[in-house]
Amino acid sequence: MSFGEDHELIARVVSAQDTAAFGELVRRHQSQVRNFLRKLAGDVTLADDLAQDCFIHAWDKLQTFSGRGTFIGWLLKVAYTTFLQSRRKSKRYAEILQEAGTVADLESRNYTVQSDEVTDLDRFLAVLSEEERAIMVMSYACGLSHREISDATSMPVGTVKSVIFRGKQKIRKSFDIKDHQHG
Amino acid sequence: MTSKIINMAERIKDAEDRLLESMFESVPVADDGFSISVVRKLRRRLWLRRLTLPIAAAVGALFAVKPLAGLVTTLAGLSVLVPQNIVSATSNLIPQAQTIALGAVLLAVCLLGLRALEE
């Protein structure tokens, strides 16, 4: 079966509930979504589970995609919402455990890399807050414009710019990038 | 002088952005059956959704059989109060009603079968 552009596939999914067309969309964009969630969650298994949930949510909400921005921008918005929802759930779970008198691992809310190899990027991401991490990843890893990030995070463009500025400052401060850059 | 500073600032910003982009760059993730598993999950969900309504209807019908039988008996008891010509008309309709009900059930089964074949 031959598949056309993204918008043709989207039209087929919305009009005929075509799961094969949706499968092709998933195949095309899974790498970016999974990479985004991996950087955000810091855990490959969790990120892949979230990516599955993200695509299921995307299927449910696909008729709300207006086609004004890029599809990957819209998809990353769904991925970010899925990530935040899962964070809220795990936070609530930790609170319930605490209320029940169990020692909950509240540190799990922080960014921890579940891998033996810690890369420079992991160290970069660790100094950023969750919001900064999401926006920096959208901007530098996924190549989204400030407008697209603003749509994805429901933040004004000005706020997105200032979060990026703050994130860069933090990275610069923590890793002395300026000195490294200018020799 | 001022424009030189601005240009320099932009150049520095660009260099920093490029550095960050290279830092954030990551190797593409291989699909390795990911998209297939998403589609499989999706189809399972669609099937479950499609089955929910008929199953709910069947369960509801099971619960409704007894009260319905009681209602029919009560109505049959009241039929002595209904004029004779209406009673005879109803009795003529009963075989047709059975055929209509059977047809409706067959139609519903055929529609569900067609949708399954479409999938």
PDB file of C-alpha atoms in Angstrom:
ATOM      1  CA  MET A   1       0.000   0.000   0.000  1.00  0.00           C
ATOM      2  CA  SER A   2       1.416   3.433  -0.898  1.00  0.00           C
ATOM      3  CA  PHE A   3       1.054   6.358   1.485  1.00  0.00           C
ATOM      4  CA  GLY A   4       1.083  10.034   0.626  1.00  0.00           C
ATOM      5  CA  GLU A   5       1.851  13.105   2.666  1.00  0.00           C
ATOM      6  CA  ASP A   6       1.002  13.427   6.355  1.00  0.00           C
ATOM      7  CA  HIS A   7      -2.143  15.475   5.673  1.00  0.00           C
ATOM      8  CA  GLU A   8      -3.499  12.775   3.324  1.00  0.00           C
ATOM      9  CA  LEU A   9      -2.969  10.125   5.993  1.00  0.00           C
ATOM     10  CA  ILE A  10      -4.603  12.333   8.610  1.00  0.00           C
ATOM     11  CA  ALA A  11      -7.613  12.821   6.332  1.00  0.00           C
ATOM     12  CA  ARG A  12      -7.908   9.049   5.899  1.00  0.00           C
ATOM     13  CA  VAL A  13      -7.722   8.471   9.646  1.00  0.00           C
ATOM     14  CA  VAL A  14     -10.322  11.129  10.443  1.00  0.00           C
ATOM     15  CA  SER A  15     -12.758  10.226   7.666  1.00  0.00           C
ATOM     16  CA  ALA A  16     -12.470   6.420   7.602  1.00  0.00           C
ATOM     17  CA  GLN A  17     -10.835   5.494  10.926  1.00  0.00           C
ATOM     18  CA  ASP A  18      -8.047   3.938   8.825  1.00  0.00           C
ATOM     19  CA  THR A  19      -5.720   2.209  11.296  1.00  0.00           C
ATOM     20  CA  ALA A  20      -3.187   1.339   8.548  1.00  0.00           C
ATOM     21  CA  ALA A  21      -2.827   5.033   7.660  1.00  0.00           C
ATOM     22  CA  PHE A  22      -2.409   5.856  11.334  1.00  0.00           C
ATOM     23  CA  GLY A  23       0.227   3.108  11.599  1.00  0.00           C
ATOM     24  CA  GLU A  24       2.166   4.842   8.840  1.00  0.00           C
ATOM     25  CA  LEU A  25       1.942   8.161  10.716  1.00  0.00           C
ATOM     26  CA  VAL A  26       3.246   6.428  13.845  1.00  0.00           C
ATOM     27  CA  ARG A  27       6.098   4.845  11.862  1.00  0.00           C
ATOM     28  CA  ARG A  28       7.078   8.260  10.452  1.00  0.00           C
ATOM     29  CA  HIS A  29       7.062  10.179  13.717  1.00  0.00           C
ATOM     30  CA  GLN A  30       7.768   7.628  16.446  1.00  0.00           C
ATOM     31  CA  SER A  31      11.482   8.427  16.525  1.00  0.00           C
ATOM     32  CA  GLN A  32      11.008  12.117  17.316  1.00  0.00           C
ATOM     33  CA  VAL A  33       8.254  11.480  19.852  1.00  0.00           C
ATOM     34  CA  ARG A  34      10.213   8.738  21.611  1.00  0.00           C
ATOM     35  CA  ASN A  35      13.403  10.812  21.639  1.00  0.00           C
ATOM     36  CA  PHE A  36      11.484  13.784  23.065  1.00  0.00           C
ATOM     37  CA  LEU A  37       9.932  11.672  25.816  1.00  0.00           C
ATOM     38  CA  ARG A  38      13.212   9.888  26.562  1.00  0.00           C
ATOM     39  CA  LYS A  39      14.924  13.219  27.141  1.00  0.00           C
ATOM     40  CA  LEU A  40      12.016  14.427  29.232  1.00  0.00           C
ATOM     41  CA  ALA A  41      11.534  11.313  31.357  1.00  0.00           C
ATOM     42  CA  GLY A  42      15.133  10.120  31.509  1.00  0.00           C
ATOM     43  CA  ASP A  43      13.905   6.529  31.398  1.00  0.00           C
ATOM     44  CA  VAL A  44      13.705   4.622  28.123  1.00  0.00           C
ATOM     45  CA  THR A  45      11.030   2.109  29.200  1.00  0.00           C
ATOM     46  CA  LEU A  46       8.795   4.753  30.763  1.00  0.00           C
ATOM     47  CA  ALA A  47       9.284   7.008  27.747  1.00  0.00           C
ATOM     48  CA  ASP A  48       8.267   4.249  25.326  1.00  0.00           C
ATOM     49  CA  ASP A  49       5.160   3.466  27.395  1.00  0.00           C
ATOM     50  CA  LEU A  50       4.291   7.166  27.366  1.00  0.00           C
ATOM     51  CA  ALA A  51       4.902   7.272  23.607  1.00  0.00           C
ATOM     52  CA  GLN A  52       2.355   4.458  23.138  1.00  0.00           C
ATOM     53  CA  ASP A  53      -0.172   6.353  25.274  1.00  0.00           C
ATOM     54  CA  CYS A  54       0.630   9.516  23.322  1.00  0.00           C
ATOM     55  CA  PHE A  55      -0.210   7.886  19.988  1.00  0.00           C
ATOM     56  CA  ILE A  56      -3.431   6.421  21.403  1.00  0.00           C
ATOM     57  CA  HIS A  57      -4.417   9.917  22.610  1.00  0.00           C
ATOM     58  CA  ALA A  58      -3.414  11.285  19.206  1.00  0.00           C
ATOM     59  CA  TRP A  59      -5.794   8.811  17.538  1.00  0.00           C
ATOM     60  CA  ASP A  60      -8.625   9.961  19.804  1.00  0.00           C
ATOM     61  CA  LYS A  61      -7.936  13.662  19.234  1.00  0.00           C
ATOM     62  CA  LEU A  62      -6.822  13.669  15.612  1.00  0.00           C
ATOM     63  CA  GLN A  63      -9.975  15.458  14.438  1.00  0.00           C
ATOM     64  CA  THR A  64      -8.897  18.448  16.579  1.00  0.00           C
ATOM     65  CA  PHE A  65      -5.712  18.889  14.502  1.00  0.00           C
ATOM     66  CA  SER A  66      -6.476  21.985  12.481  1.00  0.00           C
ATOM     67  CA  GLY A  67      -3.561  21.585  10.049  1.00  0.00           C
ATOM     68  CA  ARG A  68      -2.300  25.105  10.719  1.00  0.00           C
ATOM     69  CA  GLY A  69       0.994  24.083  12.320  1.00  0.00           C
ATOM     70  CA  THR A  70       3.150  21.052  11.626  1.00  0.00           C
ATOM     71  CA  PHE A  71       1.872  17.611  12.555  1.00  0.00           C
ATOM     72  CA  ILE A  72       4.990  16.859  14.610  1.00  0.00           C
ATOM     73  CA  GLY A  73       4.386  20.076  16.583  1.00  0.00           C
ATOM     74  CA  TRP A  74       0.857  18.927  17.374  1.00  0.00           C
ATOM     75  CA  LEU A  75       2.094  15.425  18.202  1.00  0.00           C
ATOM     76  CA  LEU A  76       4.702  16.781  20.624  1.00  0.00           C
ATOM     77  CA  LYS A  77       1.952  18.799  22.304  1.00  0.00           C
ATOM     78  CA  VAL A  78       0.024  15.548  22.857  1.00  0.00           C
ATOM     79  CA  ALA A  79       3.249  13.877  24.069  1.00  0.00           C
ATOM     80  CA  TYR A  80       3.957  16.701  26.523  1.00  0.00           C
ATOM     81  CA  THR A  81       0.379  16.558  27.875  1.00  0.00           C
ATOM     82  CA  THR A  82       0.674  12.773  28.245  1.00  0.00           C
ATOM     83  CA  PHE A  83       3.954  13.232  30.111  1.00  0.00           C
ATOM     84  CA  LEU A  84       2.466  15.853  32.457  1.00  0.00           C
ATOM     85  CA  GLN A  85      -0.590  13.668  33.134  1.00  0.00           C
ATOM     86  CA  SER A  86       1.608  10.699  34.016  1.00  0.00           C
ATOM     87  CA  ARG A  87       3.706  12.953  36.266  1.00  0.00           C
ATOM     88  CA  ARG A  88       0.561  14.141  38.054  1.00  0.00           C
ATOM     89  CA  LYS A  89      -0.595  10.549  38.521  1.00  0.00           C
ATOM     90  CA  SER A  90       2.735   9.384  39.916  1.00  0.00           C
ATOM     91  CA  LYS A  91       2.875  12.423  42.198  1.00  0.00           C
ATOM     92  CA  ARG A  92      -0.622  11.650  43.499  1.00  0.00           C
ATOM     93  CA  TYR A  93       0.412   7.991  43.905  1.00  0.00           C
ATOM     94  CA  ALA A  94       3.416   9.052  45.974  1.00  0.00           C
ATOM     95  CA  GLU A  95       1.185  11.292  48.098  1.00  0.00           C
ATOM     96  CA  ILE A  96      -1.248   8.430  48.744  1.00  0.00           C
ATOM     97  CA  LEU A  97       1.629   6.173  49.735  1.00  0.00           C
ATOM     98  CA  GLN A  98       2.893   8.867  52.081  1.00  0.00           C
ATOM     99  CA  GLU A  99      -0.546   9.359  53.588  1.00  0.00           C
ATOM    100  CA  ALA A 100      -0.710   5.604  54.089  1.00  0.00           C
ATOM    101  CA  GLY A 101       2.571   5.801  56.001  1.00  0.00           C
ATOM    102  CA  THR A 102       4.738   4.213  53.347  1.00  0.00           C
ATOM    103  CA  VAL A 103       8.009   5.875  52.560  1.00  0.00           C
ATOM    104  CA  ALA A 104       7.564   7.120  49.035  1.00  0.00           C
ATOM    105  CA  ASP A 105      10.439   7.881  46.753  1.00  0.00           C
ATOM    106  CA  LEU A 106       9.678  11.508  46.099  1.00  0.00           C
ATOM    107  CA  GLU A 107      13.052  11.915  44.477  1.00  0.00           C
ATOM    108  CA  SER A 108      11.666  10.009  41.489  1.00  0.00           C
ATOM    109  CA  ARG A 109      10.054  13.268  40.442  1.00  0.00           C
ATOM    110  CA  ASN A 110      13.462  14.634  39.642  1.00  0.00           C
ATOM    111  CA  TYR A 111      15.302  13.877  36.448  1.00  0.00           C
ATOM    112  CA  THR A 112      17.339  10.709  36.860  1.00  0.00           C
ATOM    113  CA  VAL A 113      18.954   8.830  34.026  1.00  0.00           C
ATOM    114  CA  GLN A 114      18.176   5.117  34.091  1.00  0.00           C
ATOM    115  CA  SER A 115      21.269   4.168  32.198  1.00  0.00           C
ATOM    116  CA  ASP A 116      24.847   3.218  32.945  1.00  0.00           C
ATOM    117  CA  GLU A 117      26.174   5.796  30.503  1.00  0.00           C
ATOM    118  CA  VAL A 118      25.592   9.415  31.484  1.00  0.00           C
ATOM    119  CA  THR A 119      26.108  11.676  28.495  1.00  0.00           C
ATOM    120  CA  ASP A 120      26.873  15.405  28.416  1.00  0.00           C
ATOM    121  CA  LEU A 121      23.274  15.991  27.414  1.00  0.00           C
ATOM    122  CA  ASP A 122      22.045  14.090  30.485  1.00  0.00           C
ATOM    123  CA  ARG A 123      24.171  16.379  32.640  1.00  0.00           C
ATOM    124  CA  PHE A 124      22.740  19.406  30.780  1.00  0.00           C
ATOM    125  CA  LEU A 125      19.181  18.252  31.257  1.00  0.00           C
ATOM    126  CA  ALA A 126      19.721  17.501  34.932  1.00  0.00           C
ATOM    127  CA  VAL A 127      20.329  21.182  35.751  1.00  0.00           C
ATOM    128  CA  LEU A 128      17.080  22.267  34.095  1.00  0.00           C
ATOM    129  CA  SER A 129      13.594  22.293  35.584  1.00  0.00           C
ATOM    130  CA  GLU A 130      10.937  20.083  34.014  1.00  0.00           C
ATOM    131  CA  GLU A 131       9.420  22.985  32.090  1.00  0.00           C
ATOM    132  CA  GLU A 132      12.797  24.262  30.894  1.00  0.00           C
ATOM    133  CA  ARG A 133      13.816  20.760  29.850  1.00  0.00           C
ATOM    134  CA  ALA A 134      10.644  20.282  27.793  1.00  0.00           C
ATOM    135  CA  ILE A 135      11.023  23.636  26.046  1.00  0.00           C
ATOM    136  CA  MET A 136      14.765  23.267  25.416  1.00  0.00           C
ATOM    137  CA  VAL A 137      14.244  19.769  23.985  1.00  0.00           C
ATOM    138  CA  MET A 138      11.419  21.003  21.758  1.00  0.00           C
ATOM    139  CA  SER A 139      13.594  23.847  20.543  1.00  0.00           C
ATOM    140  CA  TYR A 140      17.027  22.249  20.137  1.00  0.00           C
ATOM    141  CA  ALA A 141      16.299  18.551  19.679  1.00  0.00           C
ATOM    142  CA  CYS A 142      13.025  18.703  17.742  1.00  0.00           C
ATOM    143  CA  GLY A 143      13.647  21.972  15.921  1.00  0.00           C
ATOM    144  CA  LEU A 144      10.278  23.516  16.790  1.00  0.00           C
ATOM    145  CA  SER A 145       9.849  27.262  16.342  1.00  0.00           C
ATOM    146  CA  HIS A 146       8.997  29.471  19.313  1.00  0.00           C
ATOM    147  CA  ARG A 147       5.437  29.760  17.976  1.00  0.00           C
ATOM    148  CA  GLU A 148       5.089  25.967  17.769  1.00  0.00           C
ATOM    149  CA  ILE A 149       6.477  25.558  21.293  1.00  0.00           C
ATOM    150  CA  SER A 150       4.037  28.215  22.453  1.00  0.00           C
ATOM    151  CA  ASP A 151       1.172  26.186  20.937  1.00  0.00           C
ATOM    152  CA  ALA A 152       2.469  22.923  22.389  1.00  0.00           C
ATOM    153  CA  THR A 153       2.917  24.229  25.906  1.00  0.00           C
ATOM    154  CA  SER A 154       0.037  26.749  25.928  1.00  0.00           C
ATOM    155  CA  MET A 155       2.477  29.479  26.952  1.00  0.00           C
ATOM    156  CA  PRO A 156       2.863  32.923  25.386  1.00  0.00           C
ATOM    157  CA  VAL A 157       5.741  33.196  22.885  1.00  0.00           C
ATOM    158  CA  GLY A 158       7.465  35.719  25.163  1.00  0.00           C
ATOM    159  CA  THR A 159       7.440  33.259  28.054  1.00  0.00           C
ATOM    160  CA  VAL A 160       8.848  30.521  25.795  1.00  0.00           C
ATOM    161  CA  LYS A 161      11.695  32.836  24.792  1.00  0.00           C
ATOM    162  CA  SER A 162      12.456  33.744  28.387  1.00  0.00           C
ATOM    163  CA  VAL A 163      12.391  30.076  29.465  1.00  0.00           C
ATOM    164  CA  ILE A 164      14.883  29.255  26.695  1.00  0.00           C
ATOM    165  CA  PHE A 165      17.038  32.198  27.763  1.00  0.00           C
ATOM    166  CA  ARG A 166      16.905  31.041  31.401  1.00  0.00           C
ATOM    167  CA  GLY A 167      17.709  27.462  30.389  1.00  0.00           C
ATOM    168  CA  LYS A 168      20.680  28.576  28.355  1.00  0.00           C
ATOM    169  CA  GLN A 169      21.915  30.710  31.216  1.00  0.00           C
ATOM    170  CA  LYS A 170      21.696  27.766  33.582  1.00  0.00           C
ATOM    171  CA  ILE A 171      23.595  25.516  31.196  1.00  0.00           C
ATOM    172  CA  ARG A 172      26.186  28.217  30.581  1.00  0.00           C
ATOM    173  CA  LYS A 173      26.607  28.756  34.307  1.00  0.00           C
ATOM    174  CA  SER A 174      26.829  25.076  35.152  1.00  0.00           C
ATOM    175  CA  PHE A 175      29.141  24.011  32.351  1.00  0.00           C
ATOM    176  CA  ASP A 176      31.102  27.130  31.556  1.00  0.00           C
ATOM    177  CA  ILE A 177      30.121  26.933  27.891  1.00  0.00           C
ATOM    178  CA  LYS A 178      31.161  30.509  27.147  1.00  0.00           C
ATOM    179  CA  ASP A 179      34.715  29.846  28.207  1.00  0.00           C
ATOM    180  CA  HIS A 180      34.778  26.611  26.282  1.00  0.00           C
ATOM    181  CA  GLN A 181      33.374  28.325  23.224  1.00  0.00           C
ATOM    182  CA  HIS A 182      35.779  31.195  23.153  1.00  0.00           C
ATOM    183  CA  GLY A 183      38.766  29.119  23.904  1.00  0.00           C
TER     184      GLY A 183
ATOM    185  CA  MET B   1      30.027  50.522  17.037  1.00  0.00           C
ATOM    186  CA  THR B   2      26.614  49.610  18.424  1.00  0.00           C
ATOM    187  CA  SER B   3      25.709  47.595  15.305  1.00  0.00           C
ATOM    188  CA  LYS B   4      29.050  45.782  15.554  1.00  0.00           C
ATOM    189  CA  ILE B   5      28.213  44.797  19.115  1.00  0.00           C
ATOM    190  CA  ILE B   6      24.734  43.636  18.066  1.00  0.00           C
ATOM    191  CA  ASN B   7      26.190  41.585  15.194  1.00  0.00           C
ATOM    192  CA  MET B   8      28.743  40.070  17.532  1.00  0.00           C
ATOM    193  CA  ALA B   9      26.054  39.259  20.067  1.00  0.00           C
ATOM    194  CA  GLU B  10      23.996  37.565  17.351  1.00  0.00           C
ATOM    195  CA  ARG B  11      27.006  35.617  16.135  1.00  0.00           C
ATOM    196  CA  ILE B  12      27.752  34.469  19.672  1.00  0.00           C
ATOM    197  CA  LYS B  13      24.095  33.545  20.140  1.00  0.00           C
ATOM    198  CA  ASP B  14      24.131  31.578  16.882  1.00  0.00           C
ATOM    199  CA  ALA B  15      27.292  29.732  17.843  1.00  0.00           C
ATOM    200  CA  GLU B  16      25.778  28.901  21.198  1.00  0.00           C
ATOM    201  CA  ASP B  17      22.559  27.755  19.560  1.00  0.00           C
ATOM    202  CA  ARG B  18      24.506  25.553  17.153  1.00  0.00           C
ATOM    203  CA  LEU B  19      26.455  24.093  20.053  1.00  0.00           C
ATOM    204  CA  LEU B  20      23.245  23.380  21.913  1.00  0.00           C
ATOM    205  CA  GLU B  21      21.676  21.853  18.816  1.00  0.00           C
ATOM    206  CA  SER B  22      24.643  19.522  18.428  1.00  0.00           C
ATOM    207  CA  MET B  23      24.427  18.632  22.111  1.00  0.00           C
ATOM    208  CA  PHE B  24      20.696  17.900  21.874  1.00  0.00           C
ATOM    209  CA  GLU B  25      21.071  15.972  18.635  1.00  0.00           C
ATOM    210  CA  SER B  26      20.162  12.331  19.018  1.00  0.00           C
ATOM    211  CA  VAL B  27      20.292   9.240  16.839  1.00  0.00           C
ATOM    212  CA  PRO B  28      16.934   8.231  15.332  1.00  0.00           C
ATOM    213  CA  VAL B  29      15.122   5.558  17.315  1.00  0.00           C
ATOM    214  CA  ALA B  30      14.508   2.402  15.280  1.00  0.00           C
ATOM    215  CA  ASP B  31      10.849   1.423  15.027  1.00  0.00           C
ATOM    216  CA  ASP B  32      11.481  -2.224  16.042  1.00  0.00           C
ATOM    217  CA  GLY B  33       7.801  -3.094  15.962  1.00  0.00           C
ATOM    218  CA  PHE B  34       6.719  -0.006  17.935  1.00  0.00           C
ATOM    219  CA  SER B  35       4.255   1.228  15.300  1.00  0.00           C
ATOM    220  CA  ILE B  36       2.835  -2.291  14.873  1.00  0.00           C
ATOM    221  CA  SER B  37       2.245  -2.600  18.601  1.00  0.00           C
ATOM    222  CA  VAL B  38       0.509   0.810  18.692  1.00  0.00           C
ATOM    223  CA  VAL B  39      -1.799  -0.192  15.816  1.00  0.00           C
ATOM    224  CA  ARG B  40      -2.492  -3.564  17.439  1.00  0.00           C
ATOM    225  CA  LYS B  41      -3.406  -1.841  20.718  1.00  0.00           C
ATOM    226  CA  LEU B  42      -5.622   0.572  18.806  1.00  0.00           C
ATOM    227  CA  ARG B  43      -7.460  -2.197  16.928  1.00  0.00           C
ATOM    228  CA  ARG B  44      -8.031  -4.074  20.201  1.00  0.00           C
ATOM    229  CA  ARG B  45      -9.531  -0.918  21.702  1.00  0.00           C
ATOM    230  CA  LEU B  46     -11.769  -0.409  18.662  1.00  0.00           C
ATOM    231  CA  TRP B  47     -13.008  -3.990  18.893  1.00  0.00           C
ATOM    232  CA  LEU B  48     -13.717  -3.616  22.595  1.00  0.00           C
ATOM    233  CA  ARG B  49     -15.657  -0.434  21.918  1.00  0.00           C
ATOM    234  CA  ARG B  50     -17.664  -2.142  19.170  1.00  0.00           C
ATOM    235  CA  LEU B  51     -18.445  -5.125  21.379  1.00  0.00           C
ATOM    236  CA  THR B  52     -19.413  -3.039  24.396  1.00  0.00           C
ATOM    237  CA  LEU B  53     -22.778  -1.923  22.977  1.00  0.00           C
ATOM    238  CA  PRO B  54     -24.058  -5.362  21.830  1.00  0.00           C
ATOM    239  CA  ILE B  55     -22.860  -6.983  25.070  1.00  0.00           C
ATOM    240  CA  ALA B  56     -24.529  -4.276  27.148  1.00  0.00           C
ATOM    241  CA  ALA B  57     -27.721  -4.733  25.100  1.00  0.00           C
ATOM    242  CA  ALA B  58     -27.649  -8.524  25.600  1.00  0.00           C
ATOM    243  CA  VAL B  59     -27.082  -8.182  29.352  1.00  0.00           C
ATOM    244  CA  GLY B  60     -29.854  -5.583  29.549  1.00  0.00           C
ATOM    245  CA  ALA B  61     -32.198  -7.871  27.601  1.00  0.00           C
ATOM    246  CA  LEU B  62     -31.436 -10.739  29.993  1.00  0.00           C
ATOM    247  CA  PHE B  63     -32.454  -8.596  32.945  1.00  0.00           C
ATOM    248  CA  ALA B  64     -35.485  -7.228  31.103  1.00  0.00           C
ATOM    249  CA  VAL B  65     -36.930 -10.615  30.059  1.00  0.00           C
ATOM    250  CA  LYS B  66     -38.690 -11.360  33.343  1.00  0.00           C
ATOM    251  CA  PRO B  67     -40.372  -7.964  33.854  1.00  0.00           C
ATOM    252  CA  LEU B  68     -41.328  -7.902  30.162  1.00  0.00           C
ATOM    253  CA  ALA B  69     -42.968 -11.332  30.415  1.00  0.00           C
ATOM    254  CA  GLY B  70     -44.937 -10.062  33.430  1.00  0.00           C
ATOM    255  CA  LEU B  71     -46.007  -6.992  31.495  1.00  0.00           C
ATOM    256  CA  VAL B  72     -47.161  -9.084  28.531  1.00  0.00           C
ATOM    257  CA  THR B  73     -49.198 -11.358  30.835  1.00  0.00           C
ATOM    258  CA  THR B  74     -50.832  -8.346  32.467  1.00  0.00           C
ATOM    259  CA  LEU B  75     -51.648  -6.839  29.077  1.00  0.00           C
ATOM    260  CA  ALA B  76     -53.064 -10.165  27.907  1.00  0.00           C
ATOM    261  CA  GLY B  77     -55.328 -10.166  30.967  1.00  0.00           C
ATOM    262  CA  LEU B  78     -56.568  -6.726  29.987  1.00  0.00           C
ATOM    263  CA  SER B  79     -57.403  -7.856  26.454  1.00  0.00           C
ATOM    264  CA  VAL B  80     -60.903  -8.968  27.578  1.00  0.00           C
ATOM    265  CA  LEU B  81     -61.661  -5.289  28.079  1.00  0.00           C
ATOM    266  CA  VAL B  82     -60.621  -4.425  24.494  1.00  0.00           C
ATOM    267  CA  PRO B  83     -63.268  -4.602  21.734  1.00  0.00           C
ATOM    268  CA  GLN B  84     -63.333  -7.895  19.797  1.00  0.00           C
ATOM    269  CA  ASN B  85     -62.296  -6.422  16.391  1.00  0.00           C
ATOM    270  CA  ILE B  86     -59.082  -4.917  17.874  1.00  0.00           C
ATOM    271  CA  VAL B  87     -58.179  -8.269  19.502  1.00  0.00           C
ATOM    272  CA  SER B  88     -58.576 -10.103  16.193  1.00  0.00           C
ATOM    273  CA  ALA B  89     -56.453  -7.466  14.407  1.00  0.00           C
ATOM    274  CA  THR B  90     -53.683  -7.873  17.001  1.00  0.00           C
ATOM    275  CA  SER B  91     -53.722 -11.655  16.672  1.00  0.00           C
ATOM    276  CA  ASN B  92     -53.322 -11.251  12.903  1.00  0.00           C
ATOM    277  CA  LEU B  93     -50.326  -8.987  13.489  1.00  0.00           C
ATOM    278  CA  ILE B  94     -48.496 -11.379  15.835  1.00  0.00           C
ATOM    279  CA  PRO B  95     -46.954 -13.660  13.137  1.00  0.00           C
ATOM    280  CA  GLN B  96     -45.800 -10.551  11.222  1.00  0.00           C
ATOM    281  CA  ALA B  97     -44.310  -9.084  14.397  1.00  0.00           C
ATOM    282  CA  GLN B  98     -42.294 -12.252  14.918  1.00  0.00           C
ATOM    283  CA  THR B  99     -40.985 -12.031  11.337  1.00  0.00           C
ATOM    284  CA  ILE B 100     -40.101  -8.334  11.835  1.00  0.00           C
ATOM    285  CA  ALA B 101     -38.238  -9.094  15.062  1.00  0.00           C
ATOM    286  CA  LEU B 102     -36.329 -11.942  13.420  1.00  0.00           C
ATOM    287  CA  GLY B 103     -35.467  -9.706  10.465  1.00  0.00           C
ATOM    288  CA  ALA B 104     -34.209  -6.964  12.761  1.00  0.00           C
ATOM    289  CA  VAL B 105     -31.949  -9.395  14.643  1.00  0.00           C
ATOM    290  CA  LEU B 106     -30.586 -10.798  11.359  1.00  0.00           C
ATOM    291  CA  LEU B 107     -29.983  -7.281  10.046  1.00  0.00           C
ATOM    292  CA  ALA B 108     -28.089  -6.310  13.189  1.00  0.00           C
ATOM    293  CA  VAL B 109     -25.939  -9.465  12.970  1.00  0.00           C
ATOM    294  CA  CYS B 110     -25.238  -8.827   9.261  1.00  0.00           C
ATOM    295  CA  LEU B 111     -24.242  -5.204   9.943  1.00  0.00           C
ATOM    296  CA  LEU B 112     -21.862  -6.237  12.711  1.00  0.00           C
ATOM    297  CA  GLY B 113     -20.426  -8.961  10.448  1.00  0.00           C
ATOM    298  CA  LEU B 114     -19.901  -6.475   7.621  1.00  0.00           C
ATOM    299  CA  ARG B 115     -18.094  -4.041   9.909  1.00  0.00           C
ATOM    300  CA  ALA B 116     -15.884  -6.869  11.138  1.00  0.00           C
ATOM    301  CA  LEU B 117     -15.077  -7.858   7.543  1.00  0.00           C
ATOM    302  CA  GLU B 118     -14.293  -4.228   6.716  1.00  0.00           C
ATOM    303  CA  GLU B 119     -11.760  -4.170   9.553  1.00  0.00           C
TER     304      GLU B 119
END
